[in-house]
CSV table of C-alpha atoms and ligand atoms in Angstrom, one decimal:
chain,number,residue,atom,x,y,z
Z,1,MET,CA,44.8,96.4,119.2
Z,2,SER,CA,46.0,93.1,118.0
Z,3,LYS,CA,49.6,93.3,115.3
Z,4,LYS,CA,49.2,92.6,112.0
Z,5,VAL,CA,51.8,92.3,109.4
Z,6,LYS,CA,51.4,92.4,105.5
Z,7,VAL,CA,54.2,91.8,102.9
Z,8,SER,CA,54.1,91.0,98.8
Z,9,ALA,CA,56.1,89.5,96.7
Z,10,PRO,CA,56.6,89.1,92.8
Z,11,GLY,CA,56.7,86.1,90.2
Z,12,LYS,CA,59.5,85.5,88.1
Z,13,ILE,CA,60.2,84.8,84.9
Z,14,ILE,CA,63.6,83.2,83.2
Z,15,LEU,CA,64.3,84.7,80.1
Z,16,SER,CA,67.2,82.7,79.8
Z,17,GLY,CA,69.1,79.9,81.2
Z,18,GLU,CA,66.8,77.8,83.5
Z,19,HIS,CA,68.3,74.1,84.1
Z,20,ALA,CA,71.5,75.3,83.1
Z,21,VAL,CA,71.5,77.6,86.2
Z,22,VAL,CA,71.6,74.3,88.3
Z,23,TYR,CA,74.9,73.4,86.6
Z,24,GLY,CA,76.2,76.8,87.3
Z,25,LYS,CA,75.9,78.6,84.3
Z,26,PRO,CA,74.2,81.5,84.3
Z,27,GLU,CA,70.2,83.3,83.7
Z,28,ILE,CA,68.4,86.0,83.3
Z,29,ILE,CA,65.3,86.6,85.4
Z,30,GLY,CA,63.2,89.3,86.4
Z,31,ALA,CA,60.5,90.1,88.9
Z,32,ILE,CA,56.9,90.2,87.1
Z,33,ASN,CA,54.1,92.6,88.3
Z,34,GLN,CA,52.0,89.3,89.7
Z,35,ARG,CA,51.9,89.0,93.5
Z,36,LEU,CA,51.3,87.0,96.2
Z,37,GLU,CA,50.6,87.9,99.4
Z,38,VAL,CA,51.4,87.3,102.9
Z,39,THR,CA,49.2,88.5,106.2
Z,40,ILE,CA,50.1,87.7,109.5
Z,41,LYS,CA,47.4,88.4,112.3
Z,42,GLU,CA,47.7,87.6,115.8
Z,43,LEU,CA,44.5,86.3,117.7
Z,44,GLU,CA,43.4,87.4,120.8
Z,45,SER,CA,43.5,83.1,122.3
Z,46,SER,CA,45.0,81.7,125.2
Z,47,THR,CA,46.1,78.7,122.7
Z,48,LYS,CA,49.3,79.3,120.8
Z,49,SER,CA,48.2,77.7,117.4
Z,50,LEU,CA,48.7,78.4,114.2
Z,51,ILE,CA,46.0,78.6,111.9
Z,52,PHE,CA,47.4,78.6,107.9
Z,53,SER,CA,45.2,79.5,105.3
Z,54,SER,CA,47.2,79.0,101.2
Z,55,GLN,CA,45.9,77.8,98.3
Z,56,GLU,CA,49.5,76.0,97.6
Z,57,PRO,CA,48.9,72.2,98.8
Z,58,SER,CA,52.2,71.3,99.5
Z,59,GLY,CA,52.4,72.2,103.3
Z,60,LEU,CA,55.6,74.8,101.9
Z,61,LEU,CA,53.8,77.5,104.5
Z,62,GLU,CA,53.6,75.4,107.6
Z,63,PHE,CA,57.1,74.1,106.9
Z,64,GLY,CA,58.6,77.7,106.3
Z,65,THR,CA,57.0,79.6,109.0
Z,66,LYS,CA,58.1,76.6,111.6
Z,67,LYS,CA,61.7,76.8,110.2
Z,68,ILE,CA,62.0,80.6,110.5
Z,69,PHE,CA,60.6,80.6,114.0
Z,70,LYS,CA,63.7,78.2,115.0
Z,71,ILE,CA,66.3,80.0,112.7
Z,72,LEU,CA,64.9,83.6,114.8
Z,73,GLY,CA,64.9,81.9,117.7
Z,74,LYS,CA,61.3,83.6,118.4
Z,75,TYR,CA,58.1,82.0,118.9
Z,76,PRO,CA,54.5,84.2,118.8
Z,77,LYS,CA,53.3,84.6,122.2
Z,78,LYS,CA,49.6,84.4,121.2
Z,79,ALA,CA,47.6,82.4,118.3
Z,80,LEU,CA,48.7,83.4,114.6
Z,81,GLU,CA,46.3,83.6,111.7
Z,82,ILE,CA,48.5,83.3,108.6
Z,83,CYS,CA,47.0,83.9,105.0
Z,84,VAL,CA,47.8,83.8,101.4
Z,85,ASP,CA,46.7,85.2,98.5
Z,86,SER,CA,48.2,85.1,95.3
Z,87,GLU,CA,47.9,86.2,91.7
Z,88,ILE,CA,51.0,83.8,90.5
Z,89,PRO,CA,49.8,80.2,88.9
Z,90,ILE,CA,51.3,77.4,91.6
Z,91,GLY,CA,53.6,75.2,89.8
Z,92,SER,CA,53.8,77.0,86.4
Z,93,GLY,CA,57.2,78.7,86.3
Z,94,LEU,CA,56.4,81.4,87.7
Z,95,GLY,CA,58.1,81.7,91.0
Z,96,SER,CA,55.1,80.9,93.2
Z,97,SER,CA,57.2,78.8,96.1
Z,98,ALA,CA,60.1,81.4,95.6
Z,99,ALA,CA,57.8,83.9,96.0
Z,100,LEU,CA,56.0,82.2,99.1
Z,101,ALA,CA,58.7,81.5,100.8
Z,102,VAL,CA,60.4,84.9,100.4
Z,103,ALA,CA,57.0,87.1,101.5
Z,104,ILE,CA,56.6,84.6,104.9
Z,105,THR,CA,60.2,85.6,105.6
Z,106,THR,CA,60.0,88.9,105.2
Z,107,ALA,CA,56.7,89.0,107.2
Z,108,LEU,CA,58.0,87.0,110.1
Z,109,PHE,CA,61.0,89.4,110.2
Z,110,LYS,CA,58.2,92.4,110.8
Z,111,PHE,CA,56.1,90.7,113.3
Z,112,PHE,CA,59.4,89.9,115.2
Z,113,ASN,CA,60.7,93.4,114.9
Z,114,GLN,CA,64.0,92.5,112.8
Z,115,THR,CA,66.2,94.6,110.6
Z,116,ILE,CA,64.7,93.8,106.8
Z,117,ASP,CA,67.6,92.7,106.1
Z,118,ARG,CA,67.4,90.8,102.8
Z,119,LYS,CA,70.2,89.4,102.4
Z,120,LYS,CA,69.4,87.4,105.4
Z,121,ILE,CA,66.1,87.0,104.0
Z,122,ASN,CA,67.0,85.6,100.8
Z,123,GLU,CA,69.7,82.8,102.8
Z,124,ILE,CA,66.6,81.6,104.7
Z,125,ALA,CA,64.0,81.6,101.6
Z,126,TYR,CA,67.0,79.5,99.7
Z,127,GLU,CA,66.5,77.1,102.9
Z,128,ILE,CA,62.8,76.6,102.1
Z,129,GLU,CA,63.2,76.3,99.0
Z,130,LYS,CA,64.9,73.1,99.1
Z,131,ARG,CA,62.2,71.8,100.6
Z,132,GLN,CA,60.3,72.3,97.5
Z,133,HIS,CA,63.2,71.9,94.8
Z,134,GLY,CA,65.6,69.3,96.6
Z,135,THR,CA,68.7,71.2,94.7
Z,136,PRO,CA,67.5,75.1,93.8
Z,137,SER,CA,70.0,77.4,92.1
Z,138,GLY,CA,68.7,80.0,94.3
Z,139,GLY,CA,67.8,82.7,91.4
Z,140,ASP,CA,64.6,82.2,92.1
Z,141,ASN,CA,64.5,83.4,95.6
Z,142,THR,CA,66.8,85.8,95.0
Z,143,VAL,CA,64.9,87.7,92.4
Z,144,VAL,CA,61.9,87.8,94.5
Z,145,THR,CA,63.8,89.6,97.2
Z,146,TYR,CA,65.6,92.0,95.0
Z,147,GLY,CA,63.5,92.6,92.2
Z,148,GLY,CA,64.4,94.0,88.7
Z,149,PHE,CA,66.4,92.1,86.5
Z,150,LEU,CA,69.1,90.1,87.7
Z,151,TRP,CA,72.3,88.1,86.0
Z,152,TYR,CA,72.3,85.4,88.4
Z,153,ARG,CA,75.0,82.5,88.8
Z,154,LYS,CA,75.7,79.7,91.5
Z,155,GLU,CA,79.2,79.5,91.6
Z,156,THR,CA,79.1,77.2,94.5
Z,157,GLU,CA,76.4,76.2,97.3
Z,158,SER,CA,77.9,79.1,99.9
Z,159,PHE,CA,78.6,81.5,96.9
Z,160,LYS,CA,76.1,83.3,94.8
Z,161,PHE,CA,76.7,85.6,92.5
Z,162,PHE,CA,74.7,88.0,90.5
Z,163,LYS,CA,74.4,92.0,89.4
Z,164,PRO,CA,71.5,93.7,88.6
Z,165,LEU,CA,70.7,94.5,85.1
Z,166,ARG,CA,69.6,97.6,83.5
Z,167,PHE,CA,67.3,97.4,80.2
Z,168,SER,CA,65.3,100.3,79.0
Z,169,SER,CA,64.1,98.7,75.9
Z,170,ASP,CA,60.4,99.2,75.2
Z,171,LYS,CA,61.0,95.7,73.7
Z,172,LEU,CA,60.1,94.2,77.1
Z,173,SER,CA,56.4,95.0,76.8
Z,174,GLU,CA,56.5,92.6,73.9
Z,175,PHE,CA,56.5,89.8,76.1
Z,176,VAL,CA,53.2,87.4,76.4
Z,177,LEU,CA,52.8,84.9,78.9
Z,178,ILE,CA,51.1,82.0,77.7
Z,179,ASN,CA,49.9,78.8,80.4
Z,180,THR,CA,49.9,75.5,79.0
Z,181,GLY,CA,48.5,74.4,81.8
Z,182,ARG,CA,50.3,73.2,85.5
Z,183,PRO,CA,52.5,70.2,84.5
Z,184,MET,CA,52.4,67.2,86.2
Z,185,GLU,CA,55.6,66.9,87.3
Z,186,THR,CA,57.7,69.5,90.0
Z,187,THR,CA,60.6,71.5,89.6
Z,188,GLY,CA,62.5,68.8,91.6
Z,189,GLU,CA,61.0,66.3,88.8
Z,190,MET,CA,62.2,67.7,86.0
Z,191,VAL,CA,66.0,68.9,88.0
Z,192,ALA,CA,65.8,65.0,88.5
Z,193,ILE,CA,65.1,64.2,84.7
Z,194,VAL,CA,68.1,66.2,83.6
Z,195,LYS,CA,70.0,64.9,86.4
Z,196,TYR,CA,69.2,61.2,84.9
Z,197,LEU,CA,70.1,62.5,81.1
Z,198,TYR,CA,73.3,64.1,82.2
Z,199,ASN,CA,74.7,61.2,84.1
Z,200,ARG,CA,73.5,58.9,81.3
Z,201,ASN,CA,75.7,61.1,78.3
Z,202,LYS,CA,77.7,63.7,80.3
Z,203,LYS,CA,79.4,64.9,77.2
Z,204,ARG,CA,76.3,65.4,75.5
Z,205,VAL,CA,74.5,67.1,78.0
Z,206,GLU,CA,77.4,69.5,78.7
Z,207,GLU,CA,77.1,70.4,75.0
Z,208,ILE,CA,73.7,71.6,75.7
Z,209,LEU,CA,74.4,73.2,78.6
Z,210,ASN,CA,77.0,75.1,77.2
Z,211,GLY,CA,74.5,76.2,74.4
Z,212,ILE,CA,72.1,77.7,76.8
Z,213,GLU,CA,75.1,79.7,78.2
Z,214,GLU,CA,75.9,81.3,75.1
Z,215,VAL,CA,72.7,82.1,74.0
Z,216,THR,CA,72.0,83.3,77.8
Z,217,ARG,CA,75.0,85.9,76.9
Z,218,GLN,CA,73.2,86.7,73.5
Z,219,MET,CA,70.2,87.6,75.0
Z,220,LEU,CA,72.0,89.8,77.1
Z,221,ILE,CA,73.1,91.8,74.0
Z,222,ALA,CA,70.0,91.5,72.3
Z,223,PHE,CA,68.1,93.3,75.1
Z,224,ASP,CA,71.5,96.1,75.8
Z,225,GLN,CA,70.7,96.4,71.6
Z,226,ALA,CA,67.0,97.0,71.9
Z,227,GLU,CA,66.9,94.5,68.6
Z,228,THR,CA,63.7,92.5,68.3
Z,229,LYS,CA,65.2,90.0,65.6
Z,230,LYS,CA,68.4,89.2,68.2
Z,231,ILE,CA,65.7,88.7,71.5
Z,232,MET,CA,63.4,86.4,69.4
Z,233,LEU,CA,66.6,84.5,67.3
Z,234,ALA,CA,67.8,84.1,71.1
Z,235,ILE,CA,64.2,82.5,72.6
Z,236,LYS,CA,63.9,79.9,70.0
Z,237,LYS,CA,67.7,79.0,70.4
Z,238,ASN,CA,67.3,78.5,74.2
Z,239,GLU,CA,63.7,76.7,73.3
Z,240,GLN,CA,65.5,74.0,71.0
Z,241,LEU,CA,68.3,73.4,73.5
Z,242,LEU,CA,65.9,73.1,76.1
Z,243,GLU,CA,63.9,70.5,73.8
Z,244,LYS,CA,67.0,68.5,73.5
Z,245,LEU,CA,67.1,68.3,78.0
Z,246,GLU,CA,63.4,67.0,77.4
Z,247,VAL,CA,61.7,69.2,79.1
Z,248,VAL,CA,59.2,70.2,76.9
Z,249,SER,CA,55.9,68.3,76.7
Z,250,PRO,CA,54.6,67.3,72.9
Z,251,PHE,CA,51.5,69.6,73.3
Z,252,ALA,CA,54.0,72.9,73.8
Z,253,LYS,CA,56.0,72.1,71.4
Z,254,ARG,CA,52.8,71.8,69.0
Z,255,ILE,CA,52.1,75.5,70.6
Z,256,ILE,CA,55.8,77.2,69.9
Z,257,ARG,CA,55.7,75.7,66.1
Z,258,GLU,CA,52.6,77.1,65.4
Z,259,ILE,CA,54.3,80.8,67.1
Z,260,GLU,CA,57.2,79.8,64.8
Z,261,LYS,CA,55.7,79.7,62.2
Z,262,LYS,CA,53.4,82.9,62.5
Z,263,GLY,CA,56.7,84.7,62.8
Z,264,GLY,CA,57.0,84.7,66.5
Z,265,SER,CA,59.2,82.7,68.7
Z,266,ALA,CA,58.4,81.0,72.5
Z,267,LYS,CA,60.1,79.2,75.2
Z,268,ILE,CA,59.4,77.4,78.1
Z,269,CYS,CA,60.2,79.3,81.3
Z,270,GLY,CA,61.2,77.8,84.4
Z,271,ALA,CA,61.8,73.9,84.9
Z,272,GLY,CA,58.7,73.2,82.1
Z,273,GLY,CA,56.9,69.6,81.9
Z,274,LYS,CA,57.6,66.6,80.2
Z,275,ARG,CA,53.9,65.2,79.9
Z,276,LYS,CA,51.3,67.4,78.9
Z,277,GLY,CA,51.3,71.0,80.5
Z,278,SER,CA,54.5,72.7,80.3
Z,279,GLY,CA,53.3,75.5,82.5
Z,280,ILE,CA,54.0,79.0,81.1
Z,281,LEU,CA,55.6,79.9,78.1
Z,282,LEU,CA,57.3,83.3,77.3
Z,283,ALA,CA,56.2,84.4,74.0
Z,284,PHE,CA,57.2,87.6,71.7
Z,285,HIS,CA,56.2,89.0,68.2
Z,286,PRO,CA,56.7,92.4,67.3
Z,287,LYS,CA,52.8,92.1,66.9
Z,288,LYS,CA,51.6,90.8,70.0
Z,289,GLU,CA,47.9,90.1,68.7
Z,290,VAL,CA,49.0,87.3,66.5
Z,291,ILE,CA,49.9,85.7,69.4
Z,292,PHE,CA,46.3,86.1,71.6
Z,293,LYS,CA,44.5,85.2,68.4
Z,294,LEU,CA,46.2,82.3,67.7
Z,295,THR,CA,45.9,80.8,71.8
Z,296,GLU,CA,42.4,81.8,71.3
Z,297,LYS,CA,42.1,79.0,69.4
Z,298,TRP,CA,43.4,76.5,71.7
Z,299,SER,CA,41.6,78.8,74.2
Z,300,LEU,CA,44.8,79.0,76.6
Z,301,PRO,CA,45.1,81.7,79.2
Z,302,THR,CA,47.6,84.3,77.3
Z,303,PHE,CA,48.5,87.2,79.6
Z,304,GLU,CA,50.4,90.8,78.9
Z,305,VAL,CA,53.5,90.5,81.2
Z,306,LYS,CA,55.6,93.2,82.9
Z,307,LEU,CA,59.0,93.1,83.7
Z,308,GLY,CA,61.6,94.0,86.0
Z,309,GLU,CA,59.1,94.8,88.9
Z,310,GLU,CA,59.5,95.3,92.8
Z,311,GLY,CA,61.1,92.8,94.8
Z,312,VAL,CA,59.3,92.1,98.1
Z,313,LYS,CA,57.6,94.8,100.1
Z,314,ILE,CA,55.9,95.4,103.1
Z,315,GLU,CA,52.3,96.4,102.3
Z,316,LYS,CA,50.0,98.7,104.7
Z,317,ASN,CA,47.1,97.1,106.3
C,401,PMV,O1,59.6,76.1,87.7
C,401,PMV,P1,60.5,77.3,88.4
C,401,PMV,O2,59.8,78.3,88.6
C,401,PMV,O3,60.8,76.6,90.0
C,401,PMV,O4,61.8,77.6,88.0
C,401,PMV,C1,62.8,76.3,88.0
C,401,PMV,C2,64.4,76.8,87.0
C,401,PMV,C3,65.4,75.8,87.4
C,401,PMV,O5,66.4,76.1,86.8
C,401,PMV,C4,64.7,74.5,85.9
C,401,PMV,C5,65.5,75.2,88.9
C,401,PMV,C6,66.4,76.3,89.7
C,401,PMV,O6,66.3,76.0,90.8
C,401,PMV,O7,66.7,77.2,89.1
């Protein structure tokens, strides 16, 4: 029988700390229950061709596959069909590229009978992410690899600190995700926009980044104490600071202001978007029906999310 391997990896959301994490600040990041699946099938063909099937348009799958062959020094003896099937919207802040990078790396490790070493997989996925984002923090690929919630901090390029966080709070089930539309800008472009701002006004941007760091710590305390009011306040402050970094579009701001008026709070999660869509919003309201009612008016896809889910795993064929 021909060989077949199937692997799934979760998407992620950043609870607090996006953009600031690129500058060495901490972030709180969690794996979610939307997953991406990679299947590798060996084909009975004499040519050693590779057939890719994926919704993502950037060629990341092909790039990643060839890079992993090179790193492992292992190449397939027969033709391979590599398929991606994903529930994670592309380029919208839910870590679709990290899930792809981690899943293809793990699948090829399994295919070539390598030990599933999460540390190694994470390092390779980070290298693949660089093609997509230029200077990624590495937080996305790390949480996708290990799952759960992480406190993550990139101290230097070669030293990245992370620690699992255990939240027992049922408040975590009160989060709702709203899709404001795929941003016109890529993550790399959004990171470059902040960099441009930083180079123009270092003092002001550093103040904003320090503010985000403070909010990230407040968020950690709010979750530990399971305090709804504190959680909402931290999200609101975080969003205000992200708006100062100019990564939120006018359209997304309008939706967020309406949620705030109704007693909730929301923030972009991920790189954001400047012109139209800002990707996914992380929204919180003690009564989540209020948010569903509001976004129905705007016809915006809105869904409940489970946080702290399992990292990459080998699936049964
Ligand atoms: O939009 P996403 O899911 O690619 O998240 C990007 C998060 C940033 O902090 C903006 C960049 C990074 O590498 O951490």
